[in-house]
């Protein structure tokens, strides 16, 4: 991936990355921003991230030190405290090729959520995004919410087990299923075997 060098518009230290992200959204920035956490610099660490924007909406994220993109890239420079932000303007046509790099793309609201922990700004950014990207962001948020709902996952697992048992009974296989279950170690026994011992 290659991001064209842009014209530097400004460079300054901000206390909260969320303030900068809100500013870029309001002004409809097209280009990229280099984020450098100041605490990391004081500790002698090299932490730097790049987020590209189109009409104020984040598109790509890249951690230059860890060579990672997307959400993983964002998390690499999601450091609390002041950040130096260097804002560069780039024409949208010049960014088009880079913006095709799927591995580096982020949903519109992710930078606000990951870098600033600001759900309101995340939602506002998502609402301002093109329709196709709003769907992308909401699909991802829904997936994250589902994966964090342990009760829902357990309910699905329970329903799947009940369905399997019903099918086994329907096909006259319940005895074979019971025999298989007796041969399989339980969770505790499996843990003991994995750790080279048996619990008494």
PDB file of C-alpha atoms in Angstrom:
ATOM      1  CA  UNK A   1       0.000   0.000   0.000  1.00  0.00           C
ATOM      2  CA  UNK A   2       1.255   3.468  -0.865  1.00  0.00           C
ATOM      3  CA  UNK A   3      -0.221   6.693   0.500  1.00  0.00           C
ATOM      4  CA  UNK A   4       0.763   9.749  -1.564  1.00  0.00           C
ATOM      5  CA  UNK A   5       2.602  12.483   0.301  1.00  0.00           C
ATOM      6  CA  UNK A   6       0.134  15.224   1.164  1.00  0.00           C
ATOM      7  CA  UNK A   7       0.364  18.931   1.846  1.00  0.00           C
ATOM      8  CA  UNK A   8       0.854  19.594   5.569  1.00  0.00           C
ATOM      9  CA  UNK A   9      -2.055  21.675   6.818  1.00  0.00           C
ATOM     10  CA  UNK A  10      -1.129  21.846  10.505  1.00  0.00           C
ATOM     11  CA  UNK A  11       0.654  20.003  13.280  1.00  0.00           C
ATOM     12  CA  UNK A  12      -0.105  20.392  16.964  1.00  0.00           C
ATOM     13  CA  UNK A  13      -0.565  18.539  20.242  1.00  0.00           C
ATOM     14  CA  UNK A  14      -4.122  17.690  21.323  1.00  0.00           C
ATOM     15  CA  UNK A  15      -5.151  16.424  24.748  1.00  0.00           C
ATOM     16  CA  UNK A  16      -7.731  14.011  23.332  1.00  0.00           C
ATOM     17  CA  UNK A  17      -7.631  12.323  19.898  1.00  0.00           C
ATOM     18  CA  UNK A  18     -11.419  12.492  19.916  1.00  0.00           C
ATOM     19  CA  UNK A  19     -11.286  16.287  19.639  1.00  0.00           C
ATOM     20  CA  UNK A  20      -9.146  15.983  16.519  1.00  0.00           C
ATOM     21  CA  UNK A  21     -11.395  13.300  14.995  1.00  0.00           C
ATOM     22  CA  UNK A  22     -14.467  15.475  15.580  1.00  0.00           C
ATOM     23  CA  UNK A  23     -12.690  18.398  13.931  1.00  0.00           C
ATOM     24  CA  UNK A  24     -11.793  16.316  10.864  1.00  0.00           C
ATOM     25  CA  UNK A  25     -15.408  15.156  10.594  1.00  0.00           C
ATOM     26  CA  UNK A  26     -16.769  18.698  10.809  1.00  0.00           C
ATOM     27  CA  UNK A  27     -14.359  20.096   8.224  1.00  0.00           C
ATOM     28  CA  UNK A  28     -14.735  17.125   5.849  1.00  0.00           C
ATOM     29  CA  UNK A  29     -11.020  16.338   5.706  1.00  0.00           C
ATOM     30  CA  UNK A  30      -9.732  14.299   2.777  1.00  0.00           C
ATOM     31  CA  UNK A  31      -6.174  13.160   3.369  1.00  0.00           C
ATOM     32  CA  UNK A  32      -4.354  11.529   6.250  1.00  0.00           C
ATOM     33  CA  UNK A  33      -3.336  12.245   9.819  1.00  0.00           C
ATOM     34  CA  UNK A  34      -0.227  11.045  11.645  1.00  0.00           C
ATOM     35  CA  UNK A  35      -0.882  10.359  15.344  1.00  0.00           C
ATOM     36  CA  UNK A  36       2.084  10.312  17.763  1.00  0.00           C
ATOM     37  CA  UNK A  37       1.280   9.676  21.450  1.00  0.00           C
ATOM     38  CA  UNK A  38       3.380  12.104  23.462  1.00  0.00           C
ATOM     39  CA  UNK A  39       3.723   9.838  26.514  1.00  0.00           C
ATOM     40  CA  UNK A  40       5.395   7.227  24.328  1.00  0.00           C
ATOM     41  CA  UNK A  41       7.862   9.808  23.025  1.00  0.00           C
ATOM     42  CA  UNK A  42       8.770  10.869  26.563  1.00  0.00           C
ATOM     43  CA  UNK A  43       9.500   7.226  27.423  1.00  0.00           C
ATOM     44  CA  UNK A  44      11.734   6.877  24.390  1.00  0.00           C
ATOM     45  CA  UNK A  45       9.294   4.605  22.557  1.00  0.00           C
ATOM     46  CA  UNK A  46       8.431   4.831  18.884  1.00  0.00           C
ATOM     47  CA  UNK A  47       4.677   4.784  18.384  1.00  0.00           C
ATOM     48  CA  UNK A  48       3.114   6.299  15.312  1.00  0.00           C
ATOM     49  CA  UNK A  49      -0.103   5.656  13.474  1.00  0.00           C
ATOM     50  CA  UNK A  50      -1.752   6.907  10.308  1.00  0.00           C
ATOM     51  CA  UNK A  51      -5.461   7.258   9.633  1.00  0.00           C
ATOM     52  CA  UNK A  52      -6.740   8.265   6.209  1.00  0.00           C
ATOM     53  CA  UNK A  53      -9.970  10.184   5.699  1.00  0.00           C
ATOM     54  CA  UNK A  54     -12.385  10.879   2.885  1.00  0.00           C
ATOM     55  CA  UNK A  55     -14.805  13.765   3.442  1.00  0.00           C
ATOM     56  CA  UNK A  56     -14.093  13.535   7.185  1.00  0.00           C
ATOM     57  CA  UNK A  57     -14.808   9.778   7.407  1.00  0.00           C
ATOM     58  CA  UNK A  58     -11.946   7.439   8.436  1.00  0.00           C
ATOM     59  CA  UNK A  59     -11.065   4.793   5.834  1.00  0.00           C
ATOM     60  CA  UNK A  60      -7.690   3.197   6.640  1.00  0.00           C
ATOM     61  CA  UNK A  61      -5.564   2.798   9.764  1.00  0.00           C
ATOM     62  CA  UNK A  62      -1.916   1.749   9.906  1.00  0.00           C
ATOM     63  CA  UNK A  63       0.557   1.318  12.758  1.00  0.00           C
ATOM     64  CA  UNK A  64       3.917   2.190  11.197  1.00  0.00           C
ATOM     65  CA  UNK A  65       5.990   0.683  14.007  1.00  0.00           C
ATOM     66  CA  UNK A  66       4.278  -2.730  14.140  1.00  0.00           C
ATOM     67  CA  UNK A  67       3.432  -2.802  10.429  1.00  0.00           C
ATOM     68  CA  UNK A  68      -0.211  -3.642  11.120  1.00  0.00           C
ATOM     69  CA  UNK A  69      -3.371  -2.225   9.650  1.00  0.00           C
ATOM     70  CA  UNK A  70      -7.089  -2.103  10.311  1.00  0.00           C
ATOM     71  CA  UNK A  71      -8.386  -2.404  13.866  1.00  0.00           C
ATOM     72  CA  UNK A  72      -5.171  -4.108  15.007  1.00  0.00           C
ATOM     73  CA  UNK A  73      -3.264  -1.147  13.649  1.00  0.00           C
ATOM     74  CA  UNK A  74      -5.491   1.298  15.542  1.00  0.00           C
ATOM     75  CA  UNK A  75      -4.941  -0.530  18.806  1.00  0.00           C
ATOM     76  CA  UNK A  76      -1.183  -0.179  18.372  1.00  0.00           C
ATOM     77  CA  UNK A  77      -1.312   3.601  18.839  1.00  0.00           C
ATOM     78  CA  UNK A  78      -4.412   3.822  21.046  1.00  0.00           C
ATOM     79  CA  UNK A  79      -2.530   5.371  23.963  1.00  0.00           C
ATOM     80  CA  UNK A  80      -4.212   7.621  26.510  1.00  0.00           C
ATOM     81  CA  UNK A  81      -2.960  11.172  26.905  1.00  0.00           C
ATOM     82  CA  UNK A  82      -1.848  13.942  24.556  1.00  0.00           C
ATOM     83  CA  UNK A  83      -1.071  13.183  20.915  1.00  0.00           C
ATOM     84  CA  UNK A  84       0.749  15.189  18.294  1.00  0.00           C
ATOM     85  CA  UNK A  85      -1.396  15.193  15.176  1.00  0.00           C
ATOM     86  CA  UNK A  86       0.001  16.169  11.791  1.00  0.00           C
ATOM     87  CA  UNK A  87      -2.768  16.757   9.255  1.00  0.00           C
ATOM     88  CA  UNK A  88      -2.062  16.305   5.543  1.00  0.00           C
ATOM     89  CA  UNK A  89      -4.409  17.058   2.649  1.00  0.00           C
ATOM     90  CA  UNK A  90      -4.510  14.641  -0.301  1.00  0.00           C
ATOM     91  CA  UNK A  91      -6.846  14.607  -3.276  1.00  0.00           C
ATOM     92  CA  UNK A  92      -9.452  11.847  -3.097  1.00  0.00           C
ATOM     93  CA  UNK A  93      -8.456  10.492  -6.516  1.00  0.00           C
ATOM     94  CA  UNK A  94      -4.872  10.080  -5.328  1.00  0.00           C
ATOM     95  CA  UNK A  95      -6.059   8.083  -2.304  1.00  0.00           C
ATOM     96  CA  UNK A  96      -8.405   5.839  -4.286  1.00  0.00           C
ATOM     97  CA  UNK A  97      -5.866   3.065  -4.903  1.00  0.00           C
ATOM     98  CA  UNK A  98      -4.718   2.964  -1.281  1.00  0.00           C
ATOM     99  CA  UNK A  99      -8.322   2.859  -0.100  1.00  0.00           C
ATOM    100  CA  UNK A 100      -8.780  -0.439  -1.964  1.00  0.00           C
ATOM    101  CA  UNK A 101      -6.485  -2.161   0.582  1.00  0.00           C
ATOM    102  CA  UNK A 102      -9.093  -4.164   2.482  1.00  0.00           C
ATOM    103  CA  UNK A 103      -6.671  -5.395   5.168  1.00  0.00           C
ATOM    104  CA  UNK A 104      -6.103  -1.824   6.360  1.00  0.00           C
ATOM    105  CA  UNK A 105      -9.699  -0.602   6.253  1.00  0.00           C
ATOM    106  CA  UNK A 106     -11.632   0.312   9.388  1.00  0.00           C
ATOM    107  CA  UNK A 107     -15.339   0.925   9.861  1.00  0.00           C
ATOM    108  CA  UNK A 108     -16.196   4.650  10.058  1.00  0.00           C
ATOM    109  CA  UNK A 109     -16.718   4.791  13.826  1.00  0.00           C
ATOM    110  CA  UNK A 110     -13.777   2.636  14.895  1.00  0.00           C
ATOM    111  CA  UNK A 111     -11.115   5.346  15.313  1.00  0.00           C
ATOM    112  CA  UNK A 112     -13.409   7.319  17.641  1.00  0.00           C
ATOM    113  CA  UNK A 113     -14.173   4.165  19.629  1.00  0.00           C
ATOM    114  CA  UNK A 114     -10.621   2.771  19.791  1.00  0.00           C
ATOM    115  CA  UNK A 115      -8.484   5.925  19.958  1.00  0.00           C
ATOM    116  CA  UNK A 116     -10.811   8.086  22.035  1.00  0.00           C
ATOM    117  CA  UNK A 117     -13.323   5.718  23.670  1.00  0.00           C
ATOM    118  CA  UNK A 118     -16.051   8.068  22.420  1.00  0.00           C
ATOM    119  CA  UNK A 119     -19.206   6.147  21.460  1.00  0.00           C
ATOM    120  CA  UNK A 120     -21.187   9.318  20.676  1.00  0.00           C
ATOM    121  CA  UNK A 121     -18.565  10.483  18.191  1.00  0.00           C
ATOM    122  CA  UNK A 122     -18.392   6.958  16.785  1.00  0.00           C
ATOM    123  CA  UNK A 123     -22.160   6.991  16.165  1.00  0.00           C
ATOM    124  CA  UNK A 124     -22.040  10.519  14.713  1.00  0.00           C
ATOM    125  CA  UNK A 125     -19.279   9.508  12.319  1.00  0.00           C
ATOM    126  CA  UNK A 126     -21.194   6.400  11.291  1.00  0.00           C
ATOM    127  CA  UNK A 127     -24.326   8.450  10.622  1.00  0.00           C
ATOM    128  CA  UNK A 128     -22.327  10.868   8.435  1.00  0.00           C
ATOM    129  CA  UNK A 129     -20.725   8.083   6.384  1.00  0.00           C
ATOM    130  CA  UNK A 130     -21.960   7.000   2.937  1.00  0.00           C
ATOM    131  CA  UNK A 131     -24.784   4.478   3.140  1.00  0.00           C
ATOM    132  CA  UNK A 132     -22.641   1.506   2.102  1.00  0.00           C
ATOM    133  CA  UNK A 133     -20.138   2.261   4.846  1.00  0.00           C
ATOM    134  CA  UNK A 134     -22.881   2.806   7.447  1.00  0.00           C
ATOM    135  CA  UNK A 135     -24.050  -0.742   6.819  1.00  0.00           C
ATOM    136  CA  UNK A 136     -20.472  -1.982   7.146  1.00  0.00           C
ATOM    137  CA  UNK A 137     -20.049  -0.252  10.491  1.00  0.00           C
ATOM    138  CA  UNK A 138     -23.380  -1.385  11.912  1.00  0.00           C
ATOM    139  CA  UNK A 139     -22.792  -4.979  10.819  1.00  0.00           C
ATOM    140  CA  UNK A 140     -19.470  -4.988  12.652  1.00  0.00           C
ATOM    141  CA  UNK A 141     -20.929  -3.387  15.776  1.00  0.00           C
ATOM    142  CA  UNK A 142     -23.754  -5.917  15.806  1.00  0.00           C
ATOM    143  CA  UNK A 143     -21.263  -8.778  15.510  1.00  0.00           C
ATOM    144  CA  UNK A 144     -19.141  -7.420  18.359  1.00  0.00           C
ATOM    145  CA  UNK A 145     -22.230  -6.995  20.534  1.00  0.00           C
ATOM    146  CA  UNK A 146     -23.363 -10.532  19.789  1.00  0.00           C
ATOM    147  CA  UNK A 147     -19.953 -12.060  20.548  1.00  0.00           C
ATOM    148  CA  UNK A 148     -19.916 -10.268  23.901  1.00  0.00           C
ATOM    149  CA  UNK A 149     -23.366 -11.660  24.808  1.00  0.00           C
ATOM    150  CA  UNK A 150     -22.430 -14.935  26.509  1.00  0.00           C
ATOM    151  CA  UNK A 151     -26.053 -15.698  27.395  1.00  0.00           C
ATOM    152  CA  UNK A 152     -27.104 -15.545  23.730  1.00  0.00           C
ATOM    153  CA  UNK A 153     -24.240 -17.812  22.699  1.00  0.00           C
ATOM    154  CA  UNK A 154     -25.113 -20.357  25.384  1.00  0.00           C
ATOM    155  CA  UNK A 155     -28.766 -20.273  24.280  1.00  0.00           C
ATOM    156  CA  UNK A 156     -27.764 -21.076  20.699  1.00  0.00           C
ATOM    157  CA  UNK A 157     -25.522 -23.901  21.875  1.00  0.00           C
ATOM    158  CA  UNK A 158     -28.346 -25.320  24.004  1.00  0.00           C
ATOM    159  CA  UNK A 159     -30.778 -25.178  21.082  1.00  0.00           C
ATOM    160  CA  UNK A 160     -28.229 -26.895  18.823  1.00  0.00           C
ATOM    161  CA  UNK A 161     -27.765 -29.717  21.333  1.00  0.00           C
ATOM    162  CA  UNK A 162     -31.539 -30.170  21.664  1.00  0.00           C
ATOM    163  CA  UNK A 163     -31.917 -30.237  17.879  1.00  0.00           C
ATOM    164  CA  UNK A 164     -29.147 -32.864  17.573  1.00  0.00           C
ATOM    165  CA  UNK A 165     -30.803 -35.006  20.253  1.00  0.00           C
ATOM    166  CA  UNK A 166     -34.197 -34.744  18.537  1.00  0.00           C
ATOM    167  CA  UNK A 167     -32.701 -35.764  15.185  1.00  0.00           C
ATOM    168  CA  UNK A 168     -30.885 -38.705  16.826  1.00  0.00           C
ATOM    169  CA  UNK A 169     -34.134 -39.931  18.365  1.00  0.00           C
ATOM    170  CA  UNK A 170     -35.964 -39.470  15.061  1.00  0.00           C
ATOM    171  CA  UNK A 171     -33.391 -41.586  13.231  1.00  0.00           C
ATOM    172  CA  UNK A 172     -33.064 -44.182  16.021  1.00  0.00           C
ATOM    173  CA  UNK A 173     -29.489 -43.187  16.817  1.00  0.00           C
ATOM    174  CA  UNK A 174     -29.917 -42.078  20.413  1.00  0.00           C
ATOM    175  CA  UNK A 175     -28.155 -45.180  21.780  1.00  0.00           C
ATOM    176  CA  UNK A 176     -25.134 -44.599  19.539  1.00  0.00           C
ATOM    177  CA  UNK A 177     -25.062 -40.960  20.575  1.00  0.00           C
ATOM    178  CA  UNK A 178     -25.156 -41.980  24.239  1.00  0.00           C
ATOM    179  CA  UNK A 179     -22.314 -44.484  23.667  1.00  0.00           C
ATOM    180  CA  UNK A 180     -20.211 -41.780  22.017  1.00  0.00           C
ATOM    181  CA  UNK A 181     -20.848 -39.436  24.925  1.00  0.00           C
ATOM    182  CA  UNK A 182     -19.703 -42.066  27.417  1.00  0.00           C
ATOM    183  CA  UNK A 183     -16.411 -42.467  25.566  1.00  0.00           C
ATOM    184  CA  UNK A 184     -15.651 -38.759  25.483  1.00  0.00           C
ATOM    185  CA  UNK A 185     -13.912 -37.201  28.493  1.00  0.00           C
ATOM    186  CA  UNK A 186     -15.731 -34.422  30.299  1.00  0.00           C
ATOM    187  CA  UNK A 187     -14.312 -30.893  30.397  1.00  0.00           C
ATOM    188  CA  UNK A 188     -12.546 -31.475  33.746  1.00  0.00           C
ATOM    189  CA  UNK A 189     -11.059 -34.798  32.604  1.00  0.00           C
ATOM    190  CA  UNK A 190      -9.896 -33.252  29.343  1.00  0.00           C
ATOM    191  CA  UNK A 191      -8.193 -30.444  31.245  1.00  0.00           C
ATOM    192  CA  UNK A 192      -6.441 -33.006  33.453  1.00  0.00           C
ATOM    193  CA  UNK A 193      -5.204 -34.996  30.469  1.00  0.00           C
ATOM    194  CA  UNK A 194      -3.975 -31.817  28.796  1.00  0.00           C
ATOM    195  CA  UNK A 195      -1.958 -30.983  31.895  1.00  0.00           C
ATOM    196  CA  UNK A 196      -0.558 -34.486  32.256  1.00  0.00           C
ATOM    197  CA  UNK A 197      -2.482 -35.604  35.317  1.00  0.00           C
ATOM    198  CA  UNK A 198      -5.740 -36.908  36.698  1.00  0.00           C
ATOM    199  CA  UNK A 199      -7.889 -35.146  39.250  1.00  0.00           C
ATOM    200  CA  UNK A 200      -9.060 -37.142  42.292  1.00  0.00           C
TER     201      UNK A 200
END
